PDB file of C-alpha atoms in Angstrom:
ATOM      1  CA  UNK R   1     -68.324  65.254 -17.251  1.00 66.00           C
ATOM      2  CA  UNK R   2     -67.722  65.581 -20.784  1.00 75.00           C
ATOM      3  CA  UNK R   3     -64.196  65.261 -22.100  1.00 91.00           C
ATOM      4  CA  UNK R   4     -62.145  66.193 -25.607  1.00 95.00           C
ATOM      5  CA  UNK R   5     -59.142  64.170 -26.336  1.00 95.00           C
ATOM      6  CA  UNK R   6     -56.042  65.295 -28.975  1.00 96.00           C
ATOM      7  CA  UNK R   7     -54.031  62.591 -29.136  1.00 87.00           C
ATOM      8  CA  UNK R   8     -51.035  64.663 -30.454  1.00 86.00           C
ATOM      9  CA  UNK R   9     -49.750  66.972 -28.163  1.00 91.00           C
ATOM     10  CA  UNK R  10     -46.884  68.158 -31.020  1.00 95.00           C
ATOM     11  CA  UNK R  11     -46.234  67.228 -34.593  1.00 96.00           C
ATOM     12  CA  UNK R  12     -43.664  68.070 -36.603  1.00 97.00           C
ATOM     13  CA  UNK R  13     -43.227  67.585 -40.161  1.00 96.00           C
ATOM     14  CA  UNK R  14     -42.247  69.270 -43.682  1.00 97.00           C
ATOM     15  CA  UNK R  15     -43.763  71.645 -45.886  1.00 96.00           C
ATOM     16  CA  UNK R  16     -46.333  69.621 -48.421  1.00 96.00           C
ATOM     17  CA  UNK R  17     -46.948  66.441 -45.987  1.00 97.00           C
ATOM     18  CA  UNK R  18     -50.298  65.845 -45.227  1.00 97.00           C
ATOM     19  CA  UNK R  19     -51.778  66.385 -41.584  1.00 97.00           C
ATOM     20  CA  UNK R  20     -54.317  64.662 -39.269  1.00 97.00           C
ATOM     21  CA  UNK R  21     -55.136  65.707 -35.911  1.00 97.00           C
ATOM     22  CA  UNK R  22     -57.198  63.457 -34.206  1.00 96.00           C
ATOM     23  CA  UNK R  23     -59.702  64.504 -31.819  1.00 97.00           C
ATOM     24  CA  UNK R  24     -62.147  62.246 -30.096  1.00 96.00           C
ATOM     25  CA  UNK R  25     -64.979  63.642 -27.425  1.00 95.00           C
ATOM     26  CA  UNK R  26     -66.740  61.610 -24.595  1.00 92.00           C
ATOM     27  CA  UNK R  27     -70.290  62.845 -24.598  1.00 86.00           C
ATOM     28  CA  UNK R  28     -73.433  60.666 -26.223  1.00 81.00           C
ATOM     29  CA  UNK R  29     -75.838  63.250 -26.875  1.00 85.00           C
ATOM     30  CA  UNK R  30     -75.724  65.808 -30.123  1.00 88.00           C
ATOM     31  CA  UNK R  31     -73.464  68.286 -30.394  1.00 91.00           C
ATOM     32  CA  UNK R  32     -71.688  70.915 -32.439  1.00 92.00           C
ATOM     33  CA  UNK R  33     -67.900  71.185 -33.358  1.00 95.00           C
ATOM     34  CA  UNK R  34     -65.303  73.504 -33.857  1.00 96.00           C
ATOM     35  CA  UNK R  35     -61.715  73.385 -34.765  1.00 97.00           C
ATOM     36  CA  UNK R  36     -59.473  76.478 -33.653  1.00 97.00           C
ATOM     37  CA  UNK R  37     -56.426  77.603 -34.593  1.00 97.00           C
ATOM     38  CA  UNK R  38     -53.902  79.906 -32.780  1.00 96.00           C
ATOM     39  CA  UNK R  39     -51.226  80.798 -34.839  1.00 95.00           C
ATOM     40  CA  UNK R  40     -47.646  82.324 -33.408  1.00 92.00           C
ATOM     41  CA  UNK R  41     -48.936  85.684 -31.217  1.00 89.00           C
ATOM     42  CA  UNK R  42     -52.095  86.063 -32.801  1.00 90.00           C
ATOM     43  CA  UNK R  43     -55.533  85.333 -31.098  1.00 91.00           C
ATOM     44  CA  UNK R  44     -57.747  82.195 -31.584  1.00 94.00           C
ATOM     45  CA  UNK R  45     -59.601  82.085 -35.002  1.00 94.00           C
ATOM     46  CA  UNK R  46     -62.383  79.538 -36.340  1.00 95.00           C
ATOM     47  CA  UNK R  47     -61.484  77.111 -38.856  1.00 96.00           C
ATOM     48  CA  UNK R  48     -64.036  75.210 -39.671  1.00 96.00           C
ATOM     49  CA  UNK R  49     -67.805  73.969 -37.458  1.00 94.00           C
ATOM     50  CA  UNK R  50     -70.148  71.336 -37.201  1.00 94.00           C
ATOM     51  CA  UNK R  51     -73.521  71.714 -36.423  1.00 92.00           C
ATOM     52  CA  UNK R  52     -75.231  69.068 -38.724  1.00 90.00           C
ATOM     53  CA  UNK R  53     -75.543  67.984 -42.493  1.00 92.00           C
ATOM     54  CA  UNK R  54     -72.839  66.850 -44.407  1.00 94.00           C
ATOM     55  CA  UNK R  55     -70.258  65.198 -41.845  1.00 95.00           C
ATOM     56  CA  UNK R  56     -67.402  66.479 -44.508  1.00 96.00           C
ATOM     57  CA  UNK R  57     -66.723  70.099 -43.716  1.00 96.00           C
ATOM     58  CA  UNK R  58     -64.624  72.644 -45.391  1.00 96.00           C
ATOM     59  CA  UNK R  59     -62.990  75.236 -43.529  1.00 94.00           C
ATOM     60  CA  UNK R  60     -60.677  78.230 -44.135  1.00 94.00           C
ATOM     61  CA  UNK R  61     -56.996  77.842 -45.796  1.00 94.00           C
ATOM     62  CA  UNK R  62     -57.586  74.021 -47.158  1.00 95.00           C
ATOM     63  CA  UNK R  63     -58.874  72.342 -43.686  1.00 97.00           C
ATOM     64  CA  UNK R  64     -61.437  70.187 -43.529  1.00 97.00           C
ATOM     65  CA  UNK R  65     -62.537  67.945 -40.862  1.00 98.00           C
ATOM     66  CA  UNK R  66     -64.966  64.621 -40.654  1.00 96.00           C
ATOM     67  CA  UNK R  67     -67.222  64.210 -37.891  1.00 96.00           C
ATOM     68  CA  UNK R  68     -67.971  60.383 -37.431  1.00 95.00           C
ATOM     69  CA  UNK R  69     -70.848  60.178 -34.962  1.00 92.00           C
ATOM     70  CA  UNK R  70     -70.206  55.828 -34.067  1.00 93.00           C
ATOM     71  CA  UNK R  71     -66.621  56.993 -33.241  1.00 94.00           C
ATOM     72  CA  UNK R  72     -67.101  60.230 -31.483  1.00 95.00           C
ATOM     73  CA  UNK R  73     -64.528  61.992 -33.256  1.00 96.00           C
ATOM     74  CA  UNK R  74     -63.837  65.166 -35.883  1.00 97.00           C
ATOM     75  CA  UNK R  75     -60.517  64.621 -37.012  1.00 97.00           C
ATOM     76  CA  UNK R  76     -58.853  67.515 -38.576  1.00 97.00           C
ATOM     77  CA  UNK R  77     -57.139  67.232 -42.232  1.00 97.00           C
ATOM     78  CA  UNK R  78     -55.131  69.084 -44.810  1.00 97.00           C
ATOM     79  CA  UNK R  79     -53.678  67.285 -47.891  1.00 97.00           C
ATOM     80  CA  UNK R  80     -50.630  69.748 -48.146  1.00 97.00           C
ATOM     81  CA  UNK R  81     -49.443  72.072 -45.310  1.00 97.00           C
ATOM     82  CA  UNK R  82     -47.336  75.139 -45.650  1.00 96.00           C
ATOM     83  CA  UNK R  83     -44.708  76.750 -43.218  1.00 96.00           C
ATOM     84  CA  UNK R  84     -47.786  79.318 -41.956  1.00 96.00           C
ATOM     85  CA  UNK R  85     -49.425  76.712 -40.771  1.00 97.00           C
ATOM     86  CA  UNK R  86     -47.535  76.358 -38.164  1.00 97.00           C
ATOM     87  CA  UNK R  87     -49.758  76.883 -34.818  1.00 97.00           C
ATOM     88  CA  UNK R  88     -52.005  75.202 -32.130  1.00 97.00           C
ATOM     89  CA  UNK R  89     -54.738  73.943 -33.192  1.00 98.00           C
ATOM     90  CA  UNK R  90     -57.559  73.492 -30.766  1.00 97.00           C
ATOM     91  CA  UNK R  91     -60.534  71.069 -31.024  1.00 97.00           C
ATOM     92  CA  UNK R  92     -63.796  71.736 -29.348  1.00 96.00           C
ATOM     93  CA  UNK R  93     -67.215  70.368 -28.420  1.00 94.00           C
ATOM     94  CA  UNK R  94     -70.658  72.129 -27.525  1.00 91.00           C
ATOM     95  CA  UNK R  95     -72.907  69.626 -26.333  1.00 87.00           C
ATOM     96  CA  UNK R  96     -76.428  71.163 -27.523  1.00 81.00           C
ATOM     97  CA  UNK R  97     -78.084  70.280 -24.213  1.00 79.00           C
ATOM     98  CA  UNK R  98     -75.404  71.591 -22.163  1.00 76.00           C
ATOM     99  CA  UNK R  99     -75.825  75.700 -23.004  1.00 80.00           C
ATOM    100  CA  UNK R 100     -73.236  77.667 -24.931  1.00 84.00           C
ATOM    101  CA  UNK R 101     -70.137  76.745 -23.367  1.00 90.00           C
ATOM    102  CA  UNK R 102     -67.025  75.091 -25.087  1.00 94.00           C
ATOM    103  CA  UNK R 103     -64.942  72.067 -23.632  1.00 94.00           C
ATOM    104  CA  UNK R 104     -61.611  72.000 -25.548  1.00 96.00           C
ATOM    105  CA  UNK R 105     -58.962  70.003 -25.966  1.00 96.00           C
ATOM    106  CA  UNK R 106     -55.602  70.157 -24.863  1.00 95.00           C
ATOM    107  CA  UNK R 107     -54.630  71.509 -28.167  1.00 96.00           C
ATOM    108  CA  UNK R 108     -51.946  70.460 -30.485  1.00 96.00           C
ATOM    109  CA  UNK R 109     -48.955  72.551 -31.548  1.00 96.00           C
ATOM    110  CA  UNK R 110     -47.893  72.001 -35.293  1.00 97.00           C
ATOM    111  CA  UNK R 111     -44.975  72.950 -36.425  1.00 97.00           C
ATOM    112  CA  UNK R 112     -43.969  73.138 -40.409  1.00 97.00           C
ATOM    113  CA  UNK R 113     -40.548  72.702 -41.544  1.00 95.00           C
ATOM    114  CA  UNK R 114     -40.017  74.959 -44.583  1.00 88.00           C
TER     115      UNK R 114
ATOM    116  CA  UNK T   1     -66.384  94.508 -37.782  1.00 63.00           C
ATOM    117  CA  UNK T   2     -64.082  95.666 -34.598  1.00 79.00           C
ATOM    118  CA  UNK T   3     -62.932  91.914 -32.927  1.00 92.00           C
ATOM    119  CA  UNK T   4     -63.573  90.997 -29.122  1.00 96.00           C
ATOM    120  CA  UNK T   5     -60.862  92.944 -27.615  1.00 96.00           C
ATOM    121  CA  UNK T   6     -59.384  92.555 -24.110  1.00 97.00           C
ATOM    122  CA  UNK T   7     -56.876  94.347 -21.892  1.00 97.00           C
ATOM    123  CA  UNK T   8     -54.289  94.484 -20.740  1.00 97.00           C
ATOM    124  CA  UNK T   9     -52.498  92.387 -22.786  1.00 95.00           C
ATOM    125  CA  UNK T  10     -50.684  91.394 -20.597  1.00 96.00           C
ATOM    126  CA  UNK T  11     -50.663  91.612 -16.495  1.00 97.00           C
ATOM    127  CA  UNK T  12     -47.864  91.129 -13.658  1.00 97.00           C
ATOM    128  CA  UNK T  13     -48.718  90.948  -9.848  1.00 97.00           C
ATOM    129  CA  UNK T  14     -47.969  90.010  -6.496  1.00 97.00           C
ATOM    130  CA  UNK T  15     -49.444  87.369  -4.595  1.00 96.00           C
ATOM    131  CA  UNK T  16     -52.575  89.278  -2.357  1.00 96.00           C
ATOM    132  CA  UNK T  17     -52.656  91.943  -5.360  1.00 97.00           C
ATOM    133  CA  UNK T  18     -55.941  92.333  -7.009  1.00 97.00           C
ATOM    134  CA  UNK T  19     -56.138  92.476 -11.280  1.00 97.00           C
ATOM    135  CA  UNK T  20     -59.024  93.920 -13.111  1.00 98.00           C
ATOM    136  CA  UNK T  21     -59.099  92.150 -16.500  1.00 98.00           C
ATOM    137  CA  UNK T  22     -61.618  93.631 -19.297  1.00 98.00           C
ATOM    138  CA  UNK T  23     -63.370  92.310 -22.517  1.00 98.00           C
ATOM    139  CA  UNK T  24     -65.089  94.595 -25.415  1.00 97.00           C
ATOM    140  CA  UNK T  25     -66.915  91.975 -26.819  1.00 96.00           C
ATOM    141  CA  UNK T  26     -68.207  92.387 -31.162  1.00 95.00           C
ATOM    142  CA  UNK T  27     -70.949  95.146 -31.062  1.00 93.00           C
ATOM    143  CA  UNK T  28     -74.676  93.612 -30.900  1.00 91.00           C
ATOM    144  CA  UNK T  29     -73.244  90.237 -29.311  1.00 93.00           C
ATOM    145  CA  UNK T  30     -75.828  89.608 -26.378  1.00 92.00           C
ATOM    146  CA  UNK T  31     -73.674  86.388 -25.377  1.00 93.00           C
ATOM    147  CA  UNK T  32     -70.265  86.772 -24.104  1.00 96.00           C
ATOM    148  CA  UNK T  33     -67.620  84.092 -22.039  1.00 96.00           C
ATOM    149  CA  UNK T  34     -64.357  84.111 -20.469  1.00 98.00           C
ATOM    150  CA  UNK T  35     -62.363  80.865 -20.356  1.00 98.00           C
ATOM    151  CA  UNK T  36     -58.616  80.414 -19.293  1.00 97.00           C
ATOM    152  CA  UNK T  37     -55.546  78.309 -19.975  1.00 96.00           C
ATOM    153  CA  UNK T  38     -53.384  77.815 -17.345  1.00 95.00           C
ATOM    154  CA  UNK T  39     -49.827  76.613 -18.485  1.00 87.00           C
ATOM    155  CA  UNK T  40     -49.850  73.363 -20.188  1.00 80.00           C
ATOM    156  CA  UNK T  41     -53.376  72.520 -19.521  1.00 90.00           C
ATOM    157  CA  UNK T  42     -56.435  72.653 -21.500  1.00 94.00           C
ATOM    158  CA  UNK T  43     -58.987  76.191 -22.725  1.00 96.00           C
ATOM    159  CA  UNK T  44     -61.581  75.900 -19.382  1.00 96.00           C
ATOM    160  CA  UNK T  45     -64.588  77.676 -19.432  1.00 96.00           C
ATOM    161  CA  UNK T  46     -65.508  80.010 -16.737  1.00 97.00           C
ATOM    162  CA  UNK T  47     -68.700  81.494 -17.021  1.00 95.00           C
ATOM    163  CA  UNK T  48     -71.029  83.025 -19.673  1.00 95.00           C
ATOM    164  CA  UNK T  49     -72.976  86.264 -20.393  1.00 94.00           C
ATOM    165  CA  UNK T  50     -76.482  86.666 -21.909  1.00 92.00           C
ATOM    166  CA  UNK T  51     -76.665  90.626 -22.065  1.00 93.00           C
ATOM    167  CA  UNK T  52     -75.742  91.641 -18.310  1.00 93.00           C
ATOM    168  CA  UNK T  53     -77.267  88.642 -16.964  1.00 93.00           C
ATOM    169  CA  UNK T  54     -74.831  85.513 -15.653  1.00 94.00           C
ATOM    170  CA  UNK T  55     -76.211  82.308 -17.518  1.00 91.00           C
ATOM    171  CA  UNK T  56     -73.692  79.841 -16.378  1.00 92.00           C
ATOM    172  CA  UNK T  57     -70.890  80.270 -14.516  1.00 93.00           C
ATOM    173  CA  UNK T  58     -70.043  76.705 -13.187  1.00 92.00           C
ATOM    174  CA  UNK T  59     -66.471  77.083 -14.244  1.00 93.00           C
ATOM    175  CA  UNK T  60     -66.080  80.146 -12.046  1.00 95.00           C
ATOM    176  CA  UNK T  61     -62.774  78.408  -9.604  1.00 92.00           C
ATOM    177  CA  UNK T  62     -63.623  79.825  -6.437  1.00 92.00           C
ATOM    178  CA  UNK T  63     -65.153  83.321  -4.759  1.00 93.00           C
ATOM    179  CA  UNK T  64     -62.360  85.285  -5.495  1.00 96.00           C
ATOM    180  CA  UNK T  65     -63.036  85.775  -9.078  1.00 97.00           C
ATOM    181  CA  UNK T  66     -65.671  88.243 -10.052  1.00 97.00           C
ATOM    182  CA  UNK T  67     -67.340  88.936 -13.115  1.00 97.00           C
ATOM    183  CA  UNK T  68     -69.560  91.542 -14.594  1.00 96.00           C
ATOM    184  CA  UNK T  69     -71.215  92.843 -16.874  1.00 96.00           C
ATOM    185  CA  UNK T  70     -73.343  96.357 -16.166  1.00 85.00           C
ATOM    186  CA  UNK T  71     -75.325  97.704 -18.718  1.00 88.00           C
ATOM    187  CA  UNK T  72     -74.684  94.769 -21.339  1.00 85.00           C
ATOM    188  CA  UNK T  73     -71.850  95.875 -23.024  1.00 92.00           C
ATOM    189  CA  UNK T  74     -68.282  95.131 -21.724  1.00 96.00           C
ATOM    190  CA  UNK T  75     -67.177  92.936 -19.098  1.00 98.00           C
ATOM    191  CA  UNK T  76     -64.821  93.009 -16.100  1.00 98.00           C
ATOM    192  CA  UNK T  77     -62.906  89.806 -14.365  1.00 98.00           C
ATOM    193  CA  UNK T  78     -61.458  90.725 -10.862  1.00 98.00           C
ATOM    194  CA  UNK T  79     -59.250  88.252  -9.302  1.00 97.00           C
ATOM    195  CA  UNK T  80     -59.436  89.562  -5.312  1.00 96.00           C
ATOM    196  CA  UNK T  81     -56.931  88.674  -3.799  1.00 96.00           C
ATOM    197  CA  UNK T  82     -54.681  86.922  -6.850  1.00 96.00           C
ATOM    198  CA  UNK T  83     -52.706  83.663  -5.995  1.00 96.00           C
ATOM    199  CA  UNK T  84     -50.169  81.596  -7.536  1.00 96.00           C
ATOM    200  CA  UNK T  85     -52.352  79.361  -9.543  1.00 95.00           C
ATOM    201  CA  UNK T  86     -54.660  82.060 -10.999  1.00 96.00           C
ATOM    202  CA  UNK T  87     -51.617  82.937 -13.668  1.00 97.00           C
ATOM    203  CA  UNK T  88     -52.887  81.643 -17.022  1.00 97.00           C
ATOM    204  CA  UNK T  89     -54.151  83.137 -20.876  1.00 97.00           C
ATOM    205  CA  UNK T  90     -57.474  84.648 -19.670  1.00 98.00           C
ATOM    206  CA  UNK T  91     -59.605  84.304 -23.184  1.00 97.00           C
ATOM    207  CA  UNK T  92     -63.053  86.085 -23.705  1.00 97.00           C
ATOM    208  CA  UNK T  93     -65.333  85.108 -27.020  1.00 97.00           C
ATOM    209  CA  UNK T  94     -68.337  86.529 -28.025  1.00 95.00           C
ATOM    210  CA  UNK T  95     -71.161  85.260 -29.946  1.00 93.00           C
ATOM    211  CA  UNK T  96     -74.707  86.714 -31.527  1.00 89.00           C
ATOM    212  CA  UNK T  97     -77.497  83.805 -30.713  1.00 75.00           C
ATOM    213  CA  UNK T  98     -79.104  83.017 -27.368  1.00 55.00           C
ATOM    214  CA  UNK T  99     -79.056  79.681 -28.352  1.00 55.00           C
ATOM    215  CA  UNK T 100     -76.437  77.165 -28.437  1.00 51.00           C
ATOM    216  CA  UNK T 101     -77.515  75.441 -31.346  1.00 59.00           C
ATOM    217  CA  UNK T 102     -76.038  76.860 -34.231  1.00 69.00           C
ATOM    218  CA  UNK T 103     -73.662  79.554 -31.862  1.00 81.00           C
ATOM    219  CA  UNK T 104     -70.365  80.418 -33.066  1.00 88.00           C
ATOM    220  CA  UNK T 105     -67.826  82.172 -30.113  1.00 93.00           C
ATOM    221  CA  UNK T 106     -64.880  84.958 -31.712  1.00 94.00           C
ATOM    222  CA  UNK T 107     -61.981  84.818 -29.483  1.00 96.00           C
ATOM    223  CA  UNK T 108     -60.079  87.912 -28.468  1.00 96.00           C
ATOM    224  CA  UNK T 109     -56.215  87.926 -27.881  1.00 95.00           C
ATOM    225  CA  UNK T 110     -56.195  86.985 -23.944  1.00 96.00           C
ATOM    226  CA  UNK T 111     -54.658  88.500 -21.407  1.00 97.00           C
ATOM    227  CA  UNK T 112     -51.746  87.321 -20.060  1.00 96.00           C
ATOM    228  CA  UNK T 113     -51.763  87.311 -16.163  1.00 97.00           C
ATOM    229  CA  UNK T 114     -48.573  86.416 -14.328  1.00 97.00           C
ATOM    230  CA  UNK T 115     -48.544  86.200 -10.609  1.00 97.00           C
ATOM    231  CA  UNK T 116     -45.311  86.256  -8.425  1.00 96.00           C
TER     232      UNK T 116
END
């Protein structure tokens, strides 16, 4: 069965550092990707998908992510964060062949230091 | 655009009780899903909607969870009877295409069940 990894299970750091969250999935065919976010008692939004094209892709509030296809991952990046980013931040994989459904990760909770 | 919406927000019940959870999904969505997150574990998937039909629900844990979906619209999640391990975020999404290849899920707020 397919598999999605997040290294991180919590980060910590200050307002203006940069962030990484590393995800990595286990499945060999295509497939689309999604970063969510879930910030303090509000519901999961979309930040930014994959579903082909450009392997840089821009999301909402600054994110991007990079999907590299030889490594299996879609790492998740922001140059500068800011105190609201503070949340859990979910990776997630639709293999194409395998219908609609989502396999996440175990998520990663950020939190910013104002 | 109204969001998915579920209720209740949040849910407390015995062991051997029965819970009735409910998802509005986005209006002219044909595809809807509920997934859960028990405690310090991962989003699963449970099963997935096309219209009132069930297209997959291979993440459905065991017979006493029932879902449906009459007439297309909303759906219903009965846990019959509720145990210990069913507590968890219950999370439906909601999403326009019939196919998975360019398919984008909206998340509602979860419902919070809690069972003692």
């Amino acid at each position: 069965a397919q598999s999605v990894s997040q290294h991180n299970h919590h980060v910590i750091l200050s307002e203006a550092a940069s962030l990484e969250l590393g995800c990595n999935y286990s499945y060999g065919g295509t497939v689309n990707l999604f970063w969510y976010v879930q910030y303090p008692g509000q519901h999961l939004q979309l930040l930014l998908k994959y579903f082909s094209g450009d392997p840089l892709v821009k999301g909402i509030k600054g994110f991007e992510a990079e999907f590299i296809k030889s490594k299996f991952s879609f790492n998740l990046r922001k140059p500068s964060v800011q105190w609201s980013d503070t949340a859990e931040y979910f990776c997630a994989v639709n293999p194409k062949a395998a219908g609609n459904k989502l396999t996440f990760g175990g998520g990663t909770r950020v939190l910013v230091k104002p | 655009e109204a969001g998915v919406t579920q209720f209740p927000s949040h849910s407390v019940i015995e062991k051997g009780q029965t819970v009735t959870l409910r998802c509005d999904p986005i209006s002219g969505h044909d595809n809807l899903y509920w997934y859960r997150r028990v405690m310090g574990k991962e989003i699963k998937f449970l099963l997935h909607f096309v219209k009132e039909s069930k297209q997959d629900e291979s993440g459905m844990p065991n017979n006493r969870f029932l879902a449906e979906r009459t007439g297309g619209t909303y759906s219903t999640l009965k846990v019959q009877p509720a145990e210990l391990e069913d507590s968890g975020v219950y999370f439906c999404a909601s999403s326009r295409g019939s196919s998975g290849s360019t398919d984008t899920q909206y998340f509602g707020p979860g419902t919070r069940l809690t069972v003692l």
